[in-house]
Amino acid sequence: MADNNTTVQAAADQGDSKLSLDKQDATQNTASEPDEQNKSNRKRWLRSLAILLIVIAIIYGIWYFLVGSRHASTDNAYTNAESAQVMALVSGPVAQVFVSDTQQVQKGDLLVRLNPDDQKISLAKAEADFAAAERKFGQTSASSDALSQAIVAQQANVEQAEANYLSAQSTYHRAETDYNRRRSLVESGAVSRDEMTAISNALEKARAALLQSHAAVDQAHAAKEEAIGNFEANQALIKNTTVSTNPQVRAAKAALDQARLDNSRLEIRAPMAGVVTQRQVQVGQRVNVGTPIATIVPIEQIYVDANFKETQLGKVKVGQTATVKSDLYGGDVVYHGHVVGFSGGTGSAFSLIPAQNATGNWIKVVQRLPVRIALDPKELRAHPLRVGLSMEADIDLSSKN
């Protein structure tokens, strides 16, 4: 009986042990099912991510082949313009100022007026000098006739002096002959000594008259040469000229024209249409030639200087179309333009202290070259820009140049 109980007890214990093992196996199977699920989900997610990346790479490759490789873009771009610096061209005090900073002006608008008193005096003096030059030319022309007559008169004096010289020469020869003939008779007593003295005095007198007449001839010739010189000097001032082509008259006329020009420059006007900036004069201030008055910025002629990397410029050509966006208006406003040229050098090449690359610690840095882009004037009028604004530029490399 005891053995039976023992057997029953062993069977029961064996049954309980088997039941416990079954429960443990069930628990392990239940725990492994989520792990398998997580691994499956992770693999699925990784597979999806890989597919997505491949799709993105394919899309980017297609975009770059069709679009990206045909465009060069940069956000390192700024607006600029060929501003006009207005300067005073004559000296004088400022009488009136008609503009202020930020004011829009048109070409020819009056900016500043200078006091005219100084220029009026200069103009009056130039007019007087011009009139005096014309009168002097007329006087010189009239003097030529008088000097010509003076030459004729001096020629007559020369002829008269030469005739007097011939007469004095004849008188001297006659006196000399009488003297020689009577001197041989003095010893014989045929001619008295008193008579001989008189004849000797007559000879000396004739010699003196001859010398005097000879000097008169030389003087007459000198006077004639002087008259000829005066005539030629006078003719040199007016020869082959008229009152309008005479050098002195033309010089005086040029001075008069300069005075009139300076008088017209008392009113300083805008050389172009644009916006007034940096006005530097006030009423009462005295300005000299070259004094800055103001700067005119032509906002309808603004262009863009886009600083592209040198690696982007291989296919950029003059004439290619470009689109530009401004930080001022955002992406809603797009400007259209075209490439008009390239700068002669990079920014670092023209900096105050150029880069010294010939050193041992040199590091290569990609340089940027300014590219000028002209904008559509109609779009500029619709959405005005100012100098120095930040821009984003994109050049269509596939466009015809």
mmCIF file of N, CA and C in Angstrom, residues 124-140 243 246 248-253 256:
data_model
loop_
_atom_site.group_PDB
_atom_site.id
_atom_site.type_symbol
_atom_site.label_atom_id
_atom_site.label_comp_id
_atom_site.label_asym_id
_atom_site.label_seq_id
_atom_site.Cartn_x
_atom_site.Cartn_y
_atom_site.Cartn_z
ATOM 1 N N ALA A 124 32.756 141.539 -66.774
ATOM 2 C CA ALA A 124 32.902 142.919 -67.257
ATOM 3 C C ALA A 124 34.343 143.200 -67.675
ATOM 4 N N LYS A 125 35.300 142.702 -66.911
ATOM 5 C CA LYS A 125 36.717 142.905 -67.268
ATOM 6 C C LYS A 125 37.051 142.194 -68.577
ATOM 7 N N ALA A 126 36.547 140.982 -68.761
ATOM 8 C CA ALA A 126 36.818 140.245 -69.995
ATOM 9 C C ALA A 126 36.194 140.947 -71.196
ATOM 10 N N GLU A 127 35.007 141.504 -71.034
ATOM 11 C CA GLU A 127 34.384 142.253 -72.133
ATOM 12 C C GLU A 127 35.211 143.486 -72.491
ATOM 13 N N ALA A 128 35.727 144.181 -71.474
ATOM 14 C CA ALA A 128 36.544 145.371 -71.732
ATOM 15 C C ALA A 128 37.846 144.990 -72.435
ATOM 16 N N ASP A 129 38.479 143.909 -72.001
ATOM 17 C CA ASP A 129 39.730 143.473 -72.639
ATOM 18 C C ASP A 129 39.495 143.068 -74.090
ATOM 19 N N PHE A 130 38.361 142.455 -74.365
ATOM 20 C CA PHE A 130 38.065 142.058 -75.742
ATOM 21 C C PHE A 130 37.855 143.279 -76.626
ATOM 22 N N ALA A 131 37.124 144.269 -76.108
ATOM 23 C CA ALA A 131 36.913 145.495 -76.886
ATOM 24 C C ALA A 131 38.236 146.219 -77.118
ATOM 25 N N ALA A 132 39.113 146.244 -76.106
ATOM 26 C CA ALA A 132 40.414 146.899 -76.263
ATOM 27 C C ALA A 132 41.273 146.172 -77.298
ATOM 28 N N ALA A 133 41.209 144.861 -77.333
ATOM 29 C CA ALA A 133 41.983 144.097 -78.321
ATOM 30 C C ALA A 133 41.497 144.389 -79.731
ATOM 31 N N GLU A 134 40.192 144.493 -79.913
ATOM 32 C CA GLU A 134 39.671 144.836 -81.250
ATOM 33 C C GLU A 134 40.122 146.236 -81.680
ATOM 34 N N ARG A 135 40.063 147.183 -80.749
ATOM 35 C CA ARG A 135 40.487 148.550 -81.086
ATOM 36 C C ARG A 135 41.987 148.600 -81.390
ATOM 37 N N LYS A 136 42.762 147.832 -80.623
ATOM 38 C CA LYS A 136 44.204 147.816 -80.862
ATOM 39 C C LYS A 136 44.518 147.243 -82.230
ATOM 40 N N PHE A 137 43.764 146.239 -82.656
ATOM 41 C CA PHE A 137 43.980 145.698 -84.001
ATOM 42 C C PHE A 137 43.662 146.748 -85.056
ATOM 43 N N GLY A 138 42.558 147.469 -84.851
ATOM 44 C CA GLY A 138 42.225 148.534 -85.806
ATOM 45 C C GLY A 138 43.283 149.625 -85.838
ATOM 46 N N GLN A 139 43.819 149.954 -84.649
ATOM 47 C CA GLN A 139 44.875 150.971 -84.587
ATOM 48 C C GLN A 139 46.135 150.476 -85.280
ATOM 49 N N THR A 140 46.467 149.235 -85.073
ATOM 50 C CA THR A 140 47.655 148.669 -85.712
ATOM 51 C C THR A 140 47.506 148.638 -87.223
ATOM 52 N N VAL A 243 40.320 140.930 -88.022
ATOM 53 C CA VAL A 243 39.977 141.244 -86.643
ATOM 54 C C VAL A 243 39.483 140.009 -85.889
ATOM 55 N N ASN A 246 42.974 137.539 -85.534
ATOM 56 C CA ASN A 246 44.176 138.067 -84.907
ATOM 57 C C ASN A 246 44.422 137.367 -83.561
ATOM 58 N N GLN A 248 45.858 138.231 -80.680
ATOM 59 C CA GLN A 248 45.512 138.983 -79.476
ATOM 60 C C GLN A 248 43.997 139.087 -79.302
ATOM 61 N N VAL A 249 43.302 139.294 -80.421
ATOM 62 C CA VAL A 249 41.841 139.382 -80.353
ATOM 63 C C VAL A 249 41.248 138.030 -79.965
ATOM 64 N N ARG A 250 41.800 136.960 -80.530
ATOM 65 C CA ARG A 250 41.297 135.628 -80.204
ATOM 66 C C ARG A 250 41.551 135.277 -78.746
ATOM 67 N N ALA A 251 42.699 135.668 -78.207
ATOM 68 C CA ALA A 251 42.983 135.418 -76.795
ATOM 69 C C ALA A 251 42.000 136.157 -75.898
ATOM 70 N N ALA A 252 41.725 137.407 -76.259
ATOM 71 C CA ALA A 252 40.748 138.168 -75.477
ATOM 72 C C ALA A 252 39.352 137.579 -75.612
ATOM 73 N N LYS A 253 39.034 137.065 -76.816
ATOM 74 C CA LYS A 253 37.716 136.434 -77.020
ATOM 75 C C LYS A 253 37.608 135.143 -76.198
ATOM 76 N N LEU A 256 36.929 136.032 -72.707
ATOM 77 C CA LEU A 256 35.530 136.447 -72.564
ATOM 78 C C LEU A 256 34.602 135.235 -72.543
#
